Amino acid sequence: MPFEPIVGPAAWQGQQLFETRQWPMRLTAADLNELSAATSNTAALPLSALSRDNFELPQLTPRLASLQTELEEGCGAILIKGCDIERFSADDAQRMFYGLTSHLGTAVSQSSAGDIIFNVRDEGLKTDDAKTRGPNTNKRLSFHTDRCDVIAFLCLQQAIAGGENQIVSSVAVYNQILSERPDLLHILTQLFYYKRHNVDVGNADAYCQQPIFSFCEGRFASAFLRVLIDRAYADPDTPDMTAPQKEALDFVEQVCERPSMHVEFSQEPGDILL
């Protein structure tokens, strides 16, 4: 319920994530052979045609089902290790990755062009280029939520420097703000303007409104992408952001940045982060 502490496995803080029973999941030699076979058996199909029905993983499927439950009902983050990425070509690595994740959900577009896989790497784009997004620059991304149920990262190659992952539990952030600044939490459960993302070419509205923290049918949800909020309030067509609203958003980021709240780690080649 709103304005009460949320209890459960998703309310972890910092290193507690690494103590969950599913972190990390390790693939076996048999798992890799199964992934290789499914990749080869679907070579004639386009990526978009892959599904859990034709990308067959008889041994892995029950384990992936347990991961799906852990993502939805448990800690909310999983690292899969042991995928020998060198046994796959670049195209086959994409096919293996897409096929495996088809057992966890349905892929959605990653770009205005409808790409279902997006490469996270520095493309050297200028800041005023319409194609510039955080994941294709060398800039550090601030803590945020993505607009899907699960986001999946397969590491093909580590950066020469940097590139660390940072994860924080939005449930734990909610609880911490409730404990320290319940006055700001009330603001964060009210509507904020969000600017339309540049990949949302099908959306006619320039803005939407949604709270940072919300509850629907007893389920908690968090939506936080500061860059789109700031863009919206910088537009003359929207009201100015109030001082309490700014204080509340700043406090969310301050809580996320605390070393006691988040974890930081690097993915190695072949690691899959969900």
CSV table of C-alpha atoms in Angstrom, one decimal:
chain,number,residue,atom,x,y,z
A,1,MET,CA,0.0,0.0,0.0
A,2,PRO,CA,1.2,3.6,-0.6
A,3,PHE,CA,3.2,5.2,2.2
A,4,GLU,CA,3.9,1.9,3.9
A,5,PRO,CA,7.3,0.1,3.7
A,6,ILE,CA,7.4,-2.5,0.9
A,7,VAL,CA,8.7,-5.9,2.1
A,8,GLY,CA,9.9,-8.7,-0.1
A,9,PRO,CA,13.0,-9.9,-2.1
A,10,ALA,CA,13.0,-6.8,-4.3
A,11,ALA,CA,13.7,-4.5,-1.3
A,12,TRP,CA,17.4,-5.4,-1.3
A,13,GLN,CA,20.1,-2.8,-0.6
A,14,GLY,CA,23.6,-2.8,-2.1
A,15,GLN,CA,25.5,-6.0,-1.7
A,16,GLN,CA,22.4,-7.9,-0.6
A,17,LEU,CA,21.6,-8.4,-4.3
A,18,PHE,CA,24.7,-10.7,-4.6
A,19,GLU,CA,23.4,-12.8,-1.8
A,20,THR,CA,20.2,-13.9,-3.5
A,21,ARG,CA,20.0,-17.5,-4.5
A,22,GLN,CA,19.8,-16.8,-8.2
A,23,TRP,CA,22.9,-14.6,-8.4
A,24,PRO,CA,24.6,-15.5,-10.6
A,25,MET,CA,23.1,-18.3,-12.7
A,26,ARG,CA,25.8,-20.3,-14.4
A,27,LEU,CA,25.4,-22.1,-17.7
A,28,THR,CA,26.7,-25.7,-18.0
A,29,ALA,CA,28.4,-27.3,-20.9
A,30,ALA,CA,25.1,-29.0,-21.7
A,31,ASP,CA,23.3,-25.7,-21.6
A,32,LEU,CA,25.8,-24.2,-24.1
A,33,ASN,CA,25.4,-27.2,-26.4
A,34,GLU,CA,21.6,-26.7,-26.3
A,35,LEU,CA,22.0,-23.0,-27.1
A,36,SER,CA,24.4,-23.8,-30.0
A,37,ALA,CA,22.0,-26.4,-31.4
A,38,ALA,CA,19.0,-24.1,-31.2
A,39,THR,CA,21.0,-21.3,-32.9
A,40,SER,CA,22.0,-23.7,-35.8
A,41,ASN,CA,18.5,-25.2,-36.1
A,42,THR,CA,16.9,-21.7,-36.6
A,43,ALA,CA,19.5,-20.3,-39.0
A,44,ALA,CA,17.0,-20.0,-41.8
A,45,LEU,CA,14.6,-17.9,-39.8
A,46,PRO,CA,14.8,-14.1,-39.3
A,47,LEU,CA,15.4,-13.0,-35.8
A,48,SER,CA,11.9,-11.6,-35.5
A,49,ALA,CA,10.4,-15.1,-36.2
A,50,LEU,CA,12.2,-16.7,-33.2
A,51,SER,CA,10.1,-17.8,-30.3
A,52,ARG,CA,10.2,-20.1,-27.4
A,53,ASP,CA,8.3,-22.6,-29.6
A,54,ASN,CA,10.9,-22.9,-32.4
A,55,PHE,CA,14.1,-21.9,-30.4
A,56,GLU,CA,13.9,-25.2,-28.5
A,57,LEU,CA,15.8,-25.4,-25.2
A,58,PRO,CA,14.3,-28.5,-23.4
A,59,GLN,CA,16.8,-28.6,-20.5
A,60,LEU,CA,17.2,-24.8,-20.1
A,61,THR,CA,13.5,-23.9,-20.3
A,62,PRO,CA,12.6,-24.8,-16.7
A,63,ARG,CA,15.6,-22.8,-15.4
A,64,LEU,CA,14.6,-19.8,-17.6
A,65,ALA,CA,11.1,-20.1,-16.2
A,66,SER,CA,12.5,-19.8,-12.7
A,67,LEU,CA,14.5,-16.7,-13.8
A,68,GLN,CA,11.3,-15.2,-15.2
A,69,THR,CA,9.6,-15.6,-11.8
A,70,GLU,CA,12.7,-14.2,-10.0
A,71,LEU,CA,12.6,-11.1,-12.3
A,72,GLU,CA,8.9,-10.5,-11.7
A,73,GLU,CA,8.4,-11.7,-8.2
A,74,GLY,CA,11.9,-11.8,-6.7
A,75,CYS,CA,15.0,-9.6,-6.6
A,76,GLY,CA,14.4,-8.2,-10.1
A,77,ALA,CA,17.9,-8.6,-11.5
A,78,ILE,CA,19.8,-11.7,-12.7
A,79,LEU,CA,23.3,-12.2,-14.1
A,80,ILE,CA,23.9,-15.3,-16.3
A,81,LYS,CA,27.5,-16.4,-16.6
A,82,GLY,CA,29.3,-19.1,-18.5
A,83,CYS,CA,28.2,-18.3,-22.0
A,84,ASP,CA,31.3,-19.0,-24.2
A,85,ILE,CA,30.7,-16.1,-26.6
A,86,GLU,CA,33.7,-17.2,-28.7
A,87,ARG,CA,31.9,-20.2,-30.0
A,88,PHE,CA,29.4,-17.9,-31.8
A,89,SER,CA,29.9,-15.7,-34.8
A,90,ALA,CA,28.6,-12.1,-34.4
A,91,ASP,CA,25.4,-13.0,-36.2
A,92,ASP,CA,25.0,-16.2,-34.2
A,93,ALA,CA,25.6,-14.4,-30.9
A,94,GLN,CA,22.6,-12.1,-31.7
A,95,ARG,CA,20.5,-15.2,-32.7
A,96,MET,CA,21.5,-17.1,-29.5
A,97,PHE,CA,20.8,-14.0,-27.3
A,98,TYR,CA,17.4,-13.3,-29.0
A,99,GLY,CA,16.4,-16.9,-28.9
A,100,LEU,CA,17.3,-17.3,-25.2
A,101,THR,CA,15.4,-14.1,-24.2
A,102,SER,CA,12.4,-15.2,-26.2
A,103,HIS,CA,11.8,-17.6,-23.3
A,104,LEU,CA,11.6,-14.7,-20.9
A,105,GLY,CA,9.3,-12.3,-22.8
A,106,THR,CA,8.3,-10.6,-26.1
A,107,ALA,CA,10.9,-8.3,-27.6
A,108,VAL,CA,9.9,-4.6,-28.3
A,109,SER,CA,11.5,-2.0,-30.5
A,110,GLN,CA,14.8,-0.5,-29.4
A,111,SER,CA,14.9,2.4,-31.8
A,112,SER,CA,12.8,4.6,-34.1
A,113,ALA,CA,13.8,2.2,-36.9
A,114,GLY,CA,12.2,-0.8,-35.1
A,115,ASP,CA,15.5,-2.5,-34.2
A,116,ILE,CA,15.0,-5.3,-31.7
A,117,ILE,CA,18.6,-5.3,-30.7
A,118,PHE,CA,20.6,-2.2,-29.9
A,119,ASN,CA,24.4,-2.0,-29.6
A,120,VAL,CA,25.6,-0.2,-26.5
A,121,ARG,CA,28.8,1.4,-27.7
A,122,ASP,CA,30.3,4.8,-28.3
A,123,GLU,CA,29.3,5.8,-31.8
A,124,GLY,CA,31.2,9.2,-31.7
A,125,LEU,CA,28.0,11.1,-32.4
A,126,LYS,CA,27.8,14.8,-31.7
A,127,THR,CA,25.5,15.9,-28.9
A,128,ASP,CA,23.1,17.7,-31.2
A,129,ASP,CA,22.7,14.7,-33.5
A,130,ALA,CA,19.1,13.4,-33.3
A,131,LYS,CA,20.5,9.8,-33.2
A,132,THR,CA,22.5,10.5,-30.0
A,133,ARG,CA,21.3,8.5,-27.0
A,134,GLY,CA,23.0,7.8,-23.7
A,135,PRO,CA,23.9,4.2,-24.6
A,136,ASN,CA,25.7,5.2,-27.8
A,137,THR,CA,28.0,7.7,-26.2
A,138,ASN,CA,30.8,7.4,-23.7
A,139,LYS,CA,29.0,9.4,-21.0
A,140,ARG,CA,28.0,7.9,-17.7
A,141,LEU,CA,24.2,7.3,-17.5
A,142,SER,CA,22.4,8.4,-14.4
A,143,PHE,CA,20.2,6.0,-12.5
A,144,HIS,CA,16.9,5.4,-14.4
A,145,THR,CA,14.2,2.9,-15.2
A,146,ASP,CA,13.7,1.6,-18.7
A,147,ARG,CA,10.2,1.5,-20.3
A,148,CYS,CA,9.8,-2.3,-20.5
A,149,ASP,CA,9.4,-5.1,-18.1
A,150,VAL,CA,12.8,-6.6,-18.6
A,151,ILE,CA,15.9,-5.2,-20.3
A,152,ALA,CA,18.7,-7.6,-21.3
A,153,PHE,CA,22.4,-7.0,-21.9
A,154,LEU,CA,24.8,-9.4,-23.6
A,155,CYS,CA,28.4,-8.4,-23.2
A,156,LEU,CA,30.3,-9.0,-26.4
A,157,GLN,CA,33.4,-7.0,-25.6
A,158,GLN,CA,34.4,-4.9,-22.6
A,159,ALA,CA,35.2,-1.2,-22.9
A,160,ILE,CA,38.9,-0.3,-22.8
A,161,ALA,CA,38.0,1.8,-19.7
A,162,GLY,CA,34.8,2.3,-17.7
A,163,GLY,CA,31.5,0.6,-18.7
A,164,GLU,CA,30.6,-0.6,-15.2
A,165,ASN,CA,27.0,-1.6,-14.5
A,166,GLN,CA,25.2,0.0,-11.5
A,167,ILE,CA,21.9,-1.3,-10.3
A,168,VAL,CA,19.7,0.0,-7.5
A,169,SER,CA,16.4,-1.4,-6.3
A,170,SER,CA,13.5,1.1,-6.9
A,171,VAL,CA,11.7,-0.7,-4.1
A,172,ALA,CA,14.5,0.0,-1.6
A,173,VAL,CA,14.7,3.6,-2.9
A,174,TYR,CA,11.0,4.0,-2.2
A,175,ASN,CA,11.4,2.6,1.3
A,176,GLN,CA,14.4,4.8,2.1
A,177,ILE,CA,12.6,8.0,1.0
A,178,LEU,CA,9.6,6.9,3.0
A,179,SER,CA,11.8,6.6,6.1
A,180,GLU,CA,13.8,9.8,5.6
A,181,ARG,CA,11.5,12.2,3.7
A,182,PRO,CA,7.9,11.1,3.5
A,183,ASP,CA,7.0,14.7,2.5
A,184,LEU,CA,9.0,14.2,-0.7
A,185,LEU,CA,7.5,10.8,-1.3
A,186,HIS,CA,4.0,12.3,-1.4
A,187,ILE,CA,5.3,14.6,-4.2
A,188,LEU,CA,6.9,11.6,-6.1
A,189,THR,CA,3.6,9.8,-6.2
A,190,GLN,CA,2.0,12.7,-8.0
A,191,LEU,CA,2.1,13.4,-11.8
A,192,PHE,CA,5.3,14.7,-13.5
A,193,TYR,CA,5.6,15.7,-17.2
A,194,TYR,CA,7.8,13.5,-19.4
A,195,LYS,CA,9.0,14.5,-22.8
A,196,ARG,CA,8.4,12.1,-25.6
A,197,HIS,CA,11.4,10.0,-26.2
A,198,ASN,CA,13.1,10.4,-29.6
A,199,VAL,CA,12.5,6.8,-30.4
A,200,ASP,CA,8.7,7.1,-30.0
A,201,VAL,CA,7.9,8.0,-33.6
A,202,GLY,CA,4.5,6.5,-33.3
A,203,ASN,CA,3.4,8.7,-30.4
A,204,ALA,CA,1.6,11.9,-31.5
A,205,ASP,CA,1.7,13.5,-28.0
A,206,ALA,CA,4.7,15.5,-27.2
A,207,TYR,CA,4.4,14.7,-23.5
A,208,CYS,CA,2.9,12.2,-21.0
A,209,GLN,CA,2.3,12.5,-17.3
A,210,GLN,CA,3.1,9.8,-14.8
A,211,PRO,CA,4.3,9.6,-11.2
A,212,ILE,CA,7.8,8.4,-10.2
A,213,PHE,CA,6.3,5.8,-7.8
A,214,SER,CA,2.8,4.4,-8.1
A,215,PHE,CA,0.6,1.5,-7.1
A,216,CYS,CA,-2.0,-0.3,-9.3
A,217,GLU,CA,-4.1,-3.3,-8.1
A,218,GLY,CA,-1.6,-3.7,-5.2
A,219,ARG,CA,1.5,-3.8,-7.5
A,220,PHE,CA,4.3,-1.3,-7.1
A,221,ALA,CA,5.8,0.5,-10.1
A,222,SER,CA,8.5,3.0,-10.6
A,223,ALA,CA,9.2,5.2,-13.7
A,224,PHE,CA,12.2,7.5,-13.5
A,225,LEU,CA,14.1,9.0,-16.4
A,226,ARG,CA,15.3,12.4,-15.3
A,227,VAL,CA,16.5,13.6,-18.7
A,228,LEU,CA,13.0,13.3,-20.2
A,229,ILE,CA,11.5,15.0,-17.2
A,230,ASP,CA,13.9,17.9,-17.4
A,231,ARG,CA,13.3,18.3,-21.1
A,232,ALA,CA,9.6,18.4,-20.6
A,233,TYR,CA,9.8,21.2,-18.0
A,234,ALA,CA,12.2,23.1,-20.1
A,235,ASP,CA,9.6,23.4,-22.8
A,236,PRO,CA,7.5,26.6,-22.8
A,237,ASP,CA,4.4,24.6,-23.4
A,238,THR,CA,4.5,23.0,-19.9
A,239,PRO,CA,4.3,24.5,-16.4
A,240,ASP,CA,7.6,25.3,-14.6
A,241,MET,CA,8.9,22.6,-12.3
A,242,THR,CA,8.3,23.6,-8.7
A,243,ALA,CA,11.0,23.9,-6.1
A,244,PRO,CA,9.6,20.9,-4.1
A,245,GLN,CA,9.4,18.8,-7.3
A,246,LYS,CA,13.0,19.5,-8.1
A,247,GLU,CA,14.0,18.7,-4.5
A,248,ALA,CA,12.1,15.4,-4.6
A,249,LEU,CA,13.8,14.4,-7.9
A,250,ASP,CA,17.2,15.4,-6.6
A,251,PHE,CA,16.7,13.4,-3.5
A,252,VAL,CA,15.8,10.3,-5.6
A,253,GLU,CA,19.1,10.6,-7.3
A,254,GLN,CA,21.0,11.2,-4.1
A,255,VAL,CA,19.6,8.0,-2.5
A,256,CYS,CA,20.4,6.0,-5.6
A,257,GLU,CA,24.0,7.3,-5.6
A,258,ARG,CA,24.7,6.1,-2.1
A,259,PRO,CA,27.2,3.2,-2.1
A,260,SER,CA,25.1,1.4,0.5
A,261,MET,CA,22.1,1.4,-1.9
A,262,HIS,CA,23.4,0.3,-5.2
A,263,VAL,CA,25.8,-2.4,-6.6
A,264,GLU,CA,28.5,-1.8,-9.2
A,265,PHE,CA,30.2,-4.5,-11.3
A,266,SER,CA,31.5,-5.2,-14.8
A,267,GLN,CA,30.2,-7.7,-17.2
A,268,GLU,CA,32.7,-10.0,-18.8
A,269,PRO,CA,32.3,-11.2,-22.4
A,270,GLY,CA,29.4,-13.6,-22.6
A,271,ASP,CA,27.7,-12.4,-19.4
A,272,ILE,CA,24.0,-11.7,-19.8
A,273,LEU,CA,22.4,-9.2,-17.4
A,274,LEU,CA,18.7,-9.2,-17.0
